[in-house]
Backbone as JSON, one array per atom type, in Angstrom:
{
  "sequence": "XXXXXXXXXXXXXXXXXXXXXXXXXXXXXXXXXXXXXXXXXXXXXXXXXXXXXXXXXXXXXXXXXXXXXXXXXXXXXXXXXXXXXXXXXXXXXXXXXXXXXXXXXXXXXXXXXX",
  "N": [[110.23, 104.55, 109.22], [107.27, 103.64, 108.86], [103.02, 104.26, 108.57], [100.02, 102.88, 107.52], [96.89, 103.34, 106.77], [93.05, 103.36, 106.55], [89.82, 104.5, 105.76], [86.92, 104.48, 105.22], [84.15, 105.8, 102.33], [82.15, 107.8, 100.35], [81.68, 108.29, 97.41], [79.65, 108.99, 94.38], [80.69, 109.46, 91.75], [83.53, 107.99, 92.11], [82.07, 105.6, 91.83], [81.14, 105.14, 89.36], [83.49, 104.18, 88.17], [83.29, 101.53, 88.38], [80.47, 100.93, 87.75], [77.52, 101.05, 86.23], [75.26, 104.02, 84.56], [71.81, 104.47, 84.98], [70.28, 104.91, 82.39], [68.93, 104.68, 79.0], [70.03, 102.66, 77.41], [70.07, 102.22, 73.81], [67.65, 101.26, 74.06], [67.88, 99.4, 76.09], [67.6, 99.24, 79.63], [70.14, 99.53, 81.75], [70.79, 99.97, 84.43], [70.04, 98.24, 86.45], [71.9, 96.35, 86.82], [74.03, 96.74, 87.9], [74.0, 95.89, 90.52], [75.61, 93.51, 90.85], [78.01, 94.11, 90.64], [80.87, 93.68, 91.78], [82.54, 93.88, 94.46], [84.13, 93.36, 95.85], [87.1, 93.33, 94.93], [90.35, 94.68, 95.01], [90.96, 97.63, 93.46], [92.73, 100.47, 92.31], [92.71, 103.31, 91.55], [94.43, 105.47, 90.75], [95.62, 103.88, 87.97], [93.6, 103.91, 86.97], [93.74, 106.6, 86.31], [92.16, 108.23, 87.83], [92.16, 110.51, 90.55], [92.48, 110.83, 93.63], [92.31, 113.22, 95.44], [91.19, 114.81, 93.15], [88.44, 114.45, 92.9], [85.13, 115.73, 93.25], [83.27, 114.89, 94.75], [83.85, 113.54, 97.27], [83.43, 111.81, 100.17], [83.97, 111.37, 103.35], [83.37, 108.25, 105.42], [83.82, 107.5, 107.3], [86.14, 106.98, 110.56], [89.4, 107.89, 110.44], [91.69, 105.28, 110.64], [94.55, 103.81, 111.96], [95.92, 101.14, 110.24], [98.42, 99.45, 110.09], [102.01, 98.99, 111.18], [104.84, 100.07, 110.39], [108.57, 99.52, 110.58], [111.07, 100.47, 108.69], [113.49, 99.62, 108.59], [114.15, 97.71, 110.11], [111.83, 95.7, 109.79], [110.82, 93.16, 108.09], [109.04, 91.49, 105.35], [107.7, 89.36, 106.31], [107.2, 89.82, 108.54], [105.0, 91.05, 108.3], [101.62, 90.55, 109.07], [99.58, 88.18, 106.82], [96.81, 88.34, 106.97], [94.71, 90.49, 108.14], [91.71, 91.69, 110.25], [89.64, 94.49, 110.68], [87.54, 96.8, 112.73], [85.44, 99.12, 111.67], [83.57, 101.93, 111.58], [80.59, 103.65, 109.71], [79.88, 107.03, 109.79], [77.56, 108.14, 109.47], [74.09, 107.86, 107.55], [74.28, 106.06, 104.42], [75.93, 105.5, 101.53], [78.55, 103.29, 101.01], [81.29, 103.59, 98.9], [83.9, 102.83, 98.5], [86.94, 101.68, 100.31], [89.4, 103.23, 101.14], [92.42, 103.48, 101.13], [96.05, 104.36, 102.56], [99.43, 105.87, 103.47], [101.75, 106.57, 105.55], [105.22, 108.05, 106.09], [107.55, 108.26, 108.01], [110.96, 109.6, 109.1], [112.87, 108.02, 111.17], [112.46, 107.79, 114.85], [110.7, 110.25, 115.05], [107.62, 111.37, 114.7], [106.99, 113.67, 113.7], [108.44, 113.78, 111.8], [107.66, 113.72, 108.84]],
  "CA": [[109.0, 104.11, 109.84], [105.75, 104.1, 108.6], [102.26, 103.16, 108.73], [99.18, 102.24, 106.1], [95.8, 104.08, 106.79], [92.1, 103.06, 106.53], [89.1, 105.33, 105.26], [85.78, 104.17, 104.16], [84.33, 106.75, 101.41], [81.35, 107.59, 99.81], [81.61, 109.16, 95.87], [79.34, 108.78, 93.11], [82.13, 109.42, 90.79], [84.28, 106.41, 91.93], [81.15, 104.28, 91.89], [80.92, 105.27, 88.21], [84.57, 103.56, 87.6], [83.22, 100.23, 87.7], [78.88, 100.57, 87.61], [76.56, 101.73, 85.18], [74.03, 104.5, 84.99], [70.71, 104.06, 84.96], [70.0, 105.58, 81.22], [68.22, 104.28, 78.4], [70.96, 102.54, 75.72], [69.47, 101.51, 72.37], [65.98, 100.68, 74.49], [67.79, 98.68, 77.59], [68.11, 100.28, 80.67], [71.49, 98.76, 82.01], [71.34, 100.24, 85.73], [69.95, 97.26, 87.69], [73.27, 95.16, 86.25], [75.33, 97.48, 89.2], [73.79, 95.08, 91.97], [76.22, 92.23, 90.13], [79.37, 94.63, 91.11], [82.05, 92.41, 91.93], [82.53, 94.67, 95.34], [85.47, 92.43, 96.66], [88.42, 93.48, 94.18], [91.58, 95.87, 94.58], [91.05, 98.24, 92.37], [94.14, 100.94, 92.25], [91.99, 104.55, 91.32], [95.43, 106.07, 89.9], [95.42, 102.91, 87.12], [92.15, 104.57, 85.91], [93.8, 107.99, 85.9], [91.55, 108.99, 89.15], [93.04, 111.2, 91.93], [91.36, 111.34, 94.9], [91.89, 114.48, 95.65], [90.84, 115.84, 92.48], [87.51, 113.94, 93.36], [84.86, 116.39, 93.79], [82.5, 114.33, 95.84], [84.14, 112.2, 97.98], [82.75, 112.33, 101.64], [84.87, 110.36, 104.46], [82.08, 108.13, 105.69], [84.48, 106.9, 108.77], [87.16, 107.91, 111.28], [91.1, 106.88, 109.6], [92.17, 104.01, 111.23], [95.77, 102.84, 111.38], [96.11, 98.87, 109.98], [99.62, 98.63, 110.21], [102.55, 100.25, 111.32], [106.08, 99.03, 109.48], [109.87, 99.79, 110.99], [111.62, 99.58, 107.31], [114.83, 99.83, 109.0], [113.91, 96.52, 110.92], [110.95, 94.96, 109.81], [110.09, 92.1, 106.48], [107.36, 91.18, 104.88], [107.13, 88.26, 107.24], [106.85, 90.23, 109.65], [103.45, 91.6, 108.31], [100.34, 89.54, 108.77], [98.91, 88.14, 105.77], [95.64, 88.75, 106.76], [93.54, 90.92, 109.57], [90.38, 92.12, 110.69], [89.14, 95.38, 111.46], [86.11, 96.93, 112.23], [85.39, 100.36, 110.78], [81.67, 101.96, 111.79], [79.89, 104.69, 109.47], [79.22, 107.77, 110.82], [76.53, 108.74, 108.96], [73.91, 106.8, 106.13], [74.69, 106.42, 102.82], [76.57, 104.3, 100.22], [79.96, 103.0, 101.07], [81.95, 103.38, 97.82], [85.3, 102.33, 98.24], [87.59, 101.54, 101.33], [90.63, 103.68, 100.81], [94.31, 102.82, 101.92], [97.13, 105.67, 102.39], [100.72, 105.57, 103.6], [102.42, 107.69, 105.92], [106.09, 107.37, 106.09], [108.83, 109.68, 108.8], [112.75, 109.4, 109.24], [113.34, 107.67, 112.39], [110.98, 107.45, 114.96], [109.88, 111.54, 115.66], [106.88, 111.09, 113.92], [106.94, 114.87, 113.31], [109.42, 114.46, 110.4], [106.61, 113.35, 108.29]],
  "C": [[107.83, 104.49, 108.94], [104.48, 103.71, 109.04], [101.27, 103.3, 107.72], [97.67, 102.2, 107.15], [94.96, 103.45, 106.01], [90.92, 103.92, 106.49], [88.07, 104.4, 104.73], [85.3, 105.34, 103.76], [83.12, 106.47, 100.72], [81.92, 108.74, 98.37], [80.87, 108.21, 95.07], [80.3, 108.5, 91.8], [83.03, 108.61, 91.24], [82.94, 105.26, 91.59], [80.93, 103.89, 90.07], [82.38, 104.57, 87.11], [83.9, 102.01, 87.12], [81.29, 99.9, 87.59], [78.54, 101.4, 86.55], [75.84, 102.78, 85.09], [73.22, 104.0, 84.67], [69.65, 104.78, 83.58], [69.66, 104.51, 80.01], [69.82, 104.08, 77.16], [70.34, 101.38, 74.89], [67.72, 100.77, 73.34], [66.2, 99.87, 75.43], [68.41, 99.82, 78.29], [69.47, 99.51, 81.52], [71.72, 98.48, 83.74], [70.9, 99.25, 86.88], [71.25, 95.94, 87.43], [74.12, 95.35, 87.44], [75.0, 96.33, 90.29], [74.58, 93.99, 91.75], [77.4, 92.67, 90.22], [79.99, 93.89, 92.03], [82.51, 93.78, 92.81], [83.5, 94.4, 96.29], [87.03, 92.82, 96.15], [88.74, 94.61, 94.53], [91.0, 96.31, 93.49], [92.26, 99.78, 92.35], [93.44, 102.24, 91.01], [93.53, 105.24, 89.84], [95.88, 104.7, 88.3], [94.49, 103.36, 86.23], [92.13, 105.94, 85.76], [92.76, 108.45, 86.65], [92.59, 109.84, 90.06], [92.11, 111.6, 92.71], [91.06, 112.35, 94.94], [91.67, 115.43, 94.96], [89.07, 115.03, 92.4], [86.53, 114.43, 93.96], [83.42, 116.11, 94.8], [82.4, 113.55, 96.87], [83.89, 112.84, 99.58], [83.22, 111.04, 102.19], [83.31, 109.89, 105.24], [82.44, 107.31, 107.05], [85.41, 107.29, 109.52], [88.31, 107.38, 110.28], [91.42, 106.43, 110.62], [93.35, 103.81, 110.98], [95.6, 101.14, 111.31], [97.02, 97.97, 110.47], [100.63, 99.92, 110.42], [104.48, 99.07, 110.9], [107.39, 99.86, 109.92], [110.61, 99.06, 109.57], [112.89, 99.28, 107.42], [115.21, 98.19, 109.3], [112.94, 94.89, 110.38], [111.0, 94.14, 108.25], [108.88, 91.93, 106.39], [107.12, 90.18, 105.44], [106.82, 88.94, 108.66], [105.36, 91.3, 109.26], [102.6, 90.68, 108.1], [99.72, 89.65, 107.02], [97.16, 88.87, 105.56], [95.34, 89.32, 108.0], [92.94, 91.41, 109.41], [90.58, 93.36, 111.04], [87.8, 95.61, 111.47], [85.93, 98.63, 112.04], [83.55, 100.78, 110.93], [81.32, 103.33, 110.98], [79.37, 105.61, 110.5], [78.03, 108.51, 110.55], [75.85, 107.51, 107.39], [74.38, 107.25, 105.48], [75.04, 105.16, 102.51], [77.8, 104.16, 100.64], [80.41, 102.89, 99.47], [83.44, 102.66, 97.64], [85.85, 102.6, 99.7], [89.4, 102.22, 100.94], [92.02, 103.67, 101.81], [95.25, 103.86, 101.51], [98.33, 105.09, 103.57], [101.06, 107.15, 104.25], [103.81, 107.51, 106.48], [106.73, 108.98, 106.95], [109.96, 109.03, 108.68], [112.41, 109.46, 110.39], [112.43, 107.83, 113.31], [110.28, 108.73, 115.62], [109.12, 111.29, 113.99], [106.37, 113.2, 113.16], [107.55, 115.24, 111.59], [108.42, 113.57, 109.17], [106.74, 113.76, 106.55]]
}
């Protein structure tokens, strides 16, 4: 059994994977280019040699949500929706940085054996 976890997430330091700062190179300043962040794509943190949890600013900016919950014993990939909705509410302002996805998998269905 498992299921596949939902987190929205604020860090500077992921935002810095795919935006700019705002610093002076060769006489252009680069940092109004970030508003042109392509804010729609997978991106896969451990690919760029990130680890969350060595991530020393990351601030949970929502409750964790389950998405999905998968019987591997039982279940196919037709048996998971292609696509769904949630809705996910900040609990505080700020910057949303990244929507993070985690996996939690037990033996059989005492969810204890974790």
């Amino acid at each position: 059994f498992g299921a596949q976890f939902a987190v929205l997430v604020s860090s500077p330091e992921l935002q810095m994977l795919s935006g700019r700062e705002d610093f002076d190179d060769h006489g252009i300043r680069l940092g109004a280019a970030n508003c042109l962040l392509d804010t729609g794509t997978v991106m896969t943190t451990k690919g760029r040699g990130v680890r969350l949890n060595a991530t020393r600013d990351l601030v949970q900016m929502s409750d964790r949500i389950c998405i999905s919950t998968v019987d591997f014993s039982q279940d196919s990939s037709t048996d998971i929706p292609s696509s769904r909705s949630f809705q996910l509410t900040a609990k505080s302002d700020g910057v949303i940085h990244a929507l993070v996805t985690s996996w939690e998998v037990w033996d059989g269905e005492d969810e204890n054996l974790r």
